PDB file of C-alpha atoms in Angstrom:
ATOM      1  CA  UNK A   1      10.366 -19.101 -11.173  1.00 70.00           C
ATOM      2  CA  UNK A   2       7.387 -17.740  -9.757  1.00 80.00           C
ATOM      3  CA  UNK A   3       3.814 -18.173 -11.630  1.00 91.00           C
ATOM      4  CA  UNK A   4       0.878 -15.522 -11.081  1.00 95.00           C
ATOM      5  CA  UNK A   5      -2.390 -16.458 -12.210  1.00 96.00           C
ATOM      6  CA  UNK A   6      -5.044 -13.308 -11.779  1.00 97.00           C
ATOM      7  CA  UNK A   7      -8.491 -14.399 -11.136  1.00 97.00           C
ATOM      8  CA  UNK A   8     -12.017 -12.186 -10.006  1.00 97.00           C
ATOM      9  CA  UNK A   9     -12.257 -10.317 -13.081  1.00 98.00           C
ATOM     10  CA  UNK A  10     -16.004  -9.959 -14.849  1.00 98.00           C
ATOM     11  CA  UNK A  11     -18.570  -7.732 -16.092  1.00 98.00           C
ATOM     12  CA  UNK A  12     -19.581  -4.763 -13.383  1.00 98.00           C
ATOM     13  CA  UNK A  13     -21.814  -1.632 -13.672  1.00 98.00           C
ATOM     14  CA  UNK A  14     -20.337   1.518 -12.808  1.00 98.00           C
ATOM     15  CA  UNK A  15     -20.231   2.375  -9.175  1.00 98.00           C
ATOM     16  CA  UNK A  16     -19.961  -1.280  -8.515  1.00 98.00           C
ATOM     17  CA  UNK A  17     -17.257  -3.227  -6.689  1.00 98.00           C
ATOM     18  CA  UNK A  18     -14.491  -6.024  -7.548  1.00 98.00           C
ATOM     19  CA  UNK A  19     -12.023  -7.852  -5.995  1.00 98.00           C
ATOM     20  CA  UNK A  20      -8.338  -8.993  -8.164  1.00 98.00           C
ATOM     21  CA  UNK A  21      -6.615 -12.000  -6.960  1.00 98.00           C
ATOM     22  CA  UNK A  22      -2.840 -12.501  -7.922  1.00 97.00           C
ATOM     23  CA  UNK A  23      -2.056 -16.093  -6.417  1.00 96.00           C
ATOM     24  CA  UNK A  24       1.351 -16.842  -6.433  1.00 94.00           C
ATOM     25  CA  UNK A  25       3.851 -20.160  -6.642  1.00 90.00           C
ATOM     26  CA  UNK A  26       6.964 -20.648  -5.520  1.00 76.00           C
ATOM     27  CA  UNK A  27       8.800 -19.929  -2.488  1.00 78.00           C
ATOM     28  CA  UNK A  28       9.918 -16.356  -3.414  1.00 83.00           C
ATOM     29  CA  UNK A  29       6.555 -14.614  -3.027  1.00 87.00           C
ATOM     30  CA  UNK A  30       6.390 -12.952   0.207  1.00 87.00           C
ATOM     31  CA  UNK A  31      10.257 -11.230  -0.522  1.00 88.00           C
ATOM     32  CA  UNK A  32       8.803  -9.569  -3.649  1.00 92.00           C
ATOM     33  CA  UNK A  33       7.235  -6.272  -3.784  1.00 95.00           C
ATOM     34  CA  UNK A  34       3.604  -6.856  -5.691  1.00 96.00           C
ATOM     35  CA  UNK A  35       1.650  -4.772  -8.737  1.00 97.00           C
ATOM     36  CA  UNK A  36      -1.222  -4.117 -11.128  1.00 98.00           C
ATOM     37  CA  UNK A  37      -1.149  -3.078 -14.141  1.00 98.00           C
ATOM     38  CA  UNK A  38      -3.953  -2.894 -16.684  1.00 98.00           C
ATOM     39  CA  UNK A  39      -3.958  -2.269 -20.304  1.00 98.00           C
ATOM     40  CA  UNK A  40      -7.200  -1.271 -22.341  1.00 97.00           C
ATOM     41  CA  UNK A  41      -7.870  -2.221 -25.868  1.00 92.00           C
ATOM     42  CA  UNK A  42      -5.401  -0.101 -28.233  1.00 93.00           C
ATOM     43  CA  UNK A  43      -3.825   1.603 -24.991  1.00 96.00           C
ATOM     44  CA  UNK A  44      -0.382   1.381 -23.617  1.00 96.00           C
ATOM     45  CA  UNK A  45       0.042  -0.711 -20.217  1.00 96.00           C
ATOM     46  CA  UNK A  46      -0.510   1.819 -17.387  1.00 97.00           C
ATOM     47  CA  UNK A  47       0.724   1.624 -13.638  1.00 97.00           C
ATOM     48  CA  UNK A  48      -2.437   1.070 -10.959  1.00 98.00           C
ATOM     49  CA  UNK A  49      -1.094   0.336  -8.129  1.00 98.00           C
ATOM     50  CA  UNK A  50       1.853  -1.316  -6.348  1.00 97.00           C
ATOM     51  CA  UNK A  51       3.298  -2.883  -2.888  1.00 97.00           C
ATOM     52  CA  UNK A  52       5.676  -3.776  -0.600  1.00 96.00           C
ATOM     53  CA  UNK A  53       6.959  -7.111   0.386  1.00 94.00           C
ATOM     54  CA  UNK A  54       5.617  -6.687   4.174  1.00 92.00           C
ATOM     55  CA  UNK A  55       2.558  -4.813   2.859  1.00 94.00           C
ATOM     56  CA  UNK A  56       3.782  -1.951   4.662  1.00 94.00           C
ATOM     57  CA  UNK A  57       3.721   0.824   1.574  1.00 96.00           C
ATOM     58  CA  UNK A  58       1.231   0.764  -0.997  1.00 97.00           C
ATOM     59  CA  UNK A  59       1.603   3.720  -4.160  1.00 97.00           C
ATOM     60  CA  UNK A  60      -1.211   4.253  -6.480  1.00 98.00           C
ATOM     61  CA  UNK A  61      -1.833   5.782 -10.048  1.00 97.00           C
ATOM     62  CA  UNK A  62      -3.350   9.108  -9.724  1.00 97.00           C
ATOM     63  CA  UNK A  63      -6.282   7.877 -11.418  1.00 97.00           C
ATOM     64  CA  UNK A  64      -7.471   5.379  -8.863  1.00 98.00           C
ATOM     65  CA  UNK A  65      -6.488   6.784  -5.770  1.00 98.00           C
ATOM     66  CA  UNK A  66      -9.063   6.539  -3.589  1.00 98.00           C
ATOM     67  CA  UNK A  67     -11.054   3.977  -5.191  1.00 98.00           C
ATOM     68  CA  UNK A  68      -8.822   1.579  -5.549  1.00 98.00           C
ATOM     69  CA  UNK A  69      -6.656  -0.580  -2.810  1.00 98.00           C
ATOM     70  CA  UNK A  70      -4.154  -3.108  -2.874  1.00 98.00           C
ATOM     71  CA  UNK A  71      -3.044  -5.930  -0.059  1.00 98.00           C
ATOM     72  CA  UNK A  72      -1.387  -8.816   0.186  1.00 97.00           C
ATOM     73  CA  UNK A  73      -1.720 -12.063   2.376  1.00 95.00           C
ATOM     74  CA  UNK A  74       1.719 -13.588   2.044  1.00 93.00           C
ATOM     75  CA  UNK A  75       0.210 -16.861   4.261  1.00 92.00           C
ATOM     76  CA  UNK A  76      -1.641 -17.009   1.247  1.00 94.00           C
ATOM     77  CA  UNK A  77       0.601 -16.195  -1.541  1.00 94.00           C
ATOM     78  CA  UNK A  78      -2.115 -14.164  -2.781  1.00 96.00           C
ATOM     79  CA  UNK A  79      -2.082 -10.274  -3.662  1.00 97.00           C
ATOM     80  CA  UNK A  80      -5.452  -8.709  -4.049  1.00 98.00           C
ATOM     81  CA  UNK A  81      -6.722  -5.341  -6.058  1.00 98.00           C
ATOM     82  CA  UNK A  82      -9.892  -4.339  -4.067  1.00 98.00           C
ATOM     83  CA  UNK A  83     -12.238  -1.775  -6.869  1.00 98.00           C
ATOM     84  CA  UNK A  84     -14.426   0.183  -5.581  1.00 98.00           C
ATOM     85  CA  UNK A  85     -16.603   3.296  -7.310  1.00 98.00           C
ATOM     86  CA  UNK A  86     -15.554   1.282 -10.842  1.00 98.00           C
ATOM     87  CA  UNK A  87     -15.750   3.610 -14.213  1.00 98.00           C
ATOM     88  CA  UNK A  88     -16.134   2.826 -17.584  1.00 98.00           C
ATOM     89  CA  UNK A  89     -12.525   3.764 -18.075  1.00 97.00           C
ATOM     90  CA  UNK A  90     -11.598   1.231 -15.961  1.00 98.00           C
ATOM     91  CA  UNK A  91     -12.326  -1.122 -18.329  1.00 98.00           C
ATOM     92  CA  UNK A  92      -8.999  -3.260 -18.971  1.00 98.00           C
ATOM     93  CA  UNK A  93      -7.076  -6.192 -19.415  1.00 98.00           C
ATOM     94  CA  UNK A  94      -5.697  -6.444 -15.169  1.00 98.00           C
ATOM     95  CA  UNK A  95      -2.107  -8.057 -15.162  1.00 98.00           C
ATOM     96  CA  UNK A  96      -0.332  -9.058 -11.734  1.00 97.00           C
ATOM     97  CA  UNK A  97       3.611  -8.488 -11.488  1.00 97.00           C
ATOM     98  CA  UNK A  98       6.178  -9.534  -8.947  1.00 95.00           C
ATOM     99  CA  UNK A  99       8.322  -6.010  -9.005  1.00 93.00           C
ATOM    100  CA  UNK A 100      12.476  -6.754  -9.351  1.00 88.00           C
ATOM    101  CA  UNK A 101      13.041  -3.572  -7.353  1.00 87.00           C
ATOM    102  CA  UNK A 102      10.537  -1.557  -4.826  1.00 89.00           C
ATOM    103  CA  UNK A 103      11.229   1.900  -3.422  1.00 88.00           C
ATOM    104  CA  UNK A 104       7.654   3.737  -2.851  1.00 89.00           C
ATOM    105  CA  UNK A 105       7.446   4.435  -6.202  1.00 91.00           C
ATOM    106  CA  UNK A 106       6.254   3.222  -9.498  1.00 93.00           C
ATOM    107  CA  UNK A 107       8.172  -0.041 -10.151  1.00 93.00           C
ATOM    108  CA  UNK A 108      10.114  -0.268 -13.400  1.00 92.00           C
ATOM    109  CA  UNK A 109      11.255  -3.954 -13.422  1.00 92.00           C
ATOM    110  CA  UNK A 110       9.774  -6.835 -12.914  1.00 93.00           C
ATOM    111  CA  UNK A 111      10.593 -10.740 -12.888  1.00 91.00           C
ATOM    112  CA  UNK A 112       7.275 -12.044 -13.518  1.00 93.00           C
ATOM    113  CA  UNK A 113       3.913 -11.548 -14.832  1.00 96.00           C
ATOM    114  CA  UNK A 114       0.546 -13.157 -15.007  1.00 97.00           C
ATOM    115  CA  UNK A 115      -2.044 -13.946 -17.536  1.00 96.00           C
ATOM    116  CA  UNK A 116      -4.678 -11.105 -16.773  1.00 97.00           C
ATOM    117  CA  UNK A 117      -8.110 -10.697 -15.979  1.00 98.00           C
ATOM    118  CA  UNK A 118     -10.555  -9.096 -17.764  1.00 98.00           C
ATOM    119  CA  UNK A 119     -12.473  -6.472 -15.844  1.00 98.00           C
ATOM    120  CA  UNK A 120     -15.583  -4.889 -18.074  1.00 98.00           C
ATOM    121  CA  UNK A 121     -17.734  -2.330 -16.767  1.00 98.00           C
ATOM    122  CA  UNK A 122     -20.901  -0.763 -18.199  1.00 97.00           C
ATOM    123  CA  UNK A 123     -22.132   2.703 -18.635  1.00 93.00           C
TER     124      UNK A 123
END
């Protein structure tokens, strides 16, 4: 149904900036509530941020909150994950997910995922 590719991932020294990409296909993409997730090496998938099919409510992980913020340009079929005052525990494999359901909370269920994006960043 709907294909995410994630793109803007890359190496990054701590305190540095990046900007995620999620572009999306299909005809579904601005009726679906958007999210990141990221998984490091030998770490469970964790929630970083997700939103709203309008853009209109954005919810964040605790650990990125204030760093950290998510948009959407449904012209564009893109969702972005704007990273600012990056960490060394940022460091993760970035996935994009179209969200089944959306409430202002943490989604649970999705219908679609992307590849990931590698973000890195040094000590």
């Amino acid at each position: 149904q709907v294909q995410l590719v994630e793109s803007g991932g890359g190496l990054v020294q701590a305190g540095g900036s990046l900007r995620l990409s999620c572009a999306a296909s299909g005809r579904t993409f601005s009726s679906k509530a958007m999210s990141w997730f990221r998984q490091a090496p030998e770490k469970e998938r964790e929630f970083v941020a997700a939103i709203s099919s309008s853009g209109g409510s954005t919810v964040y992980a605790d650990s990125v909150k204030g760093r950290f913020t998510i948009s959407r340009d449904n012209a564009k079929n893109t969702v972005y994950l704007q990273m600012d005052s990056l960490k060394p525990e940022d460091t993760a494999v970035y996935y994009c997910a179209a969200a089944l359901v959306f409430d202002g909370s943490v989604p649970r269920v999705f219908s679609s995922w992307g590849q990931g994006t590698q973000v890195t960043v040094s000590a």
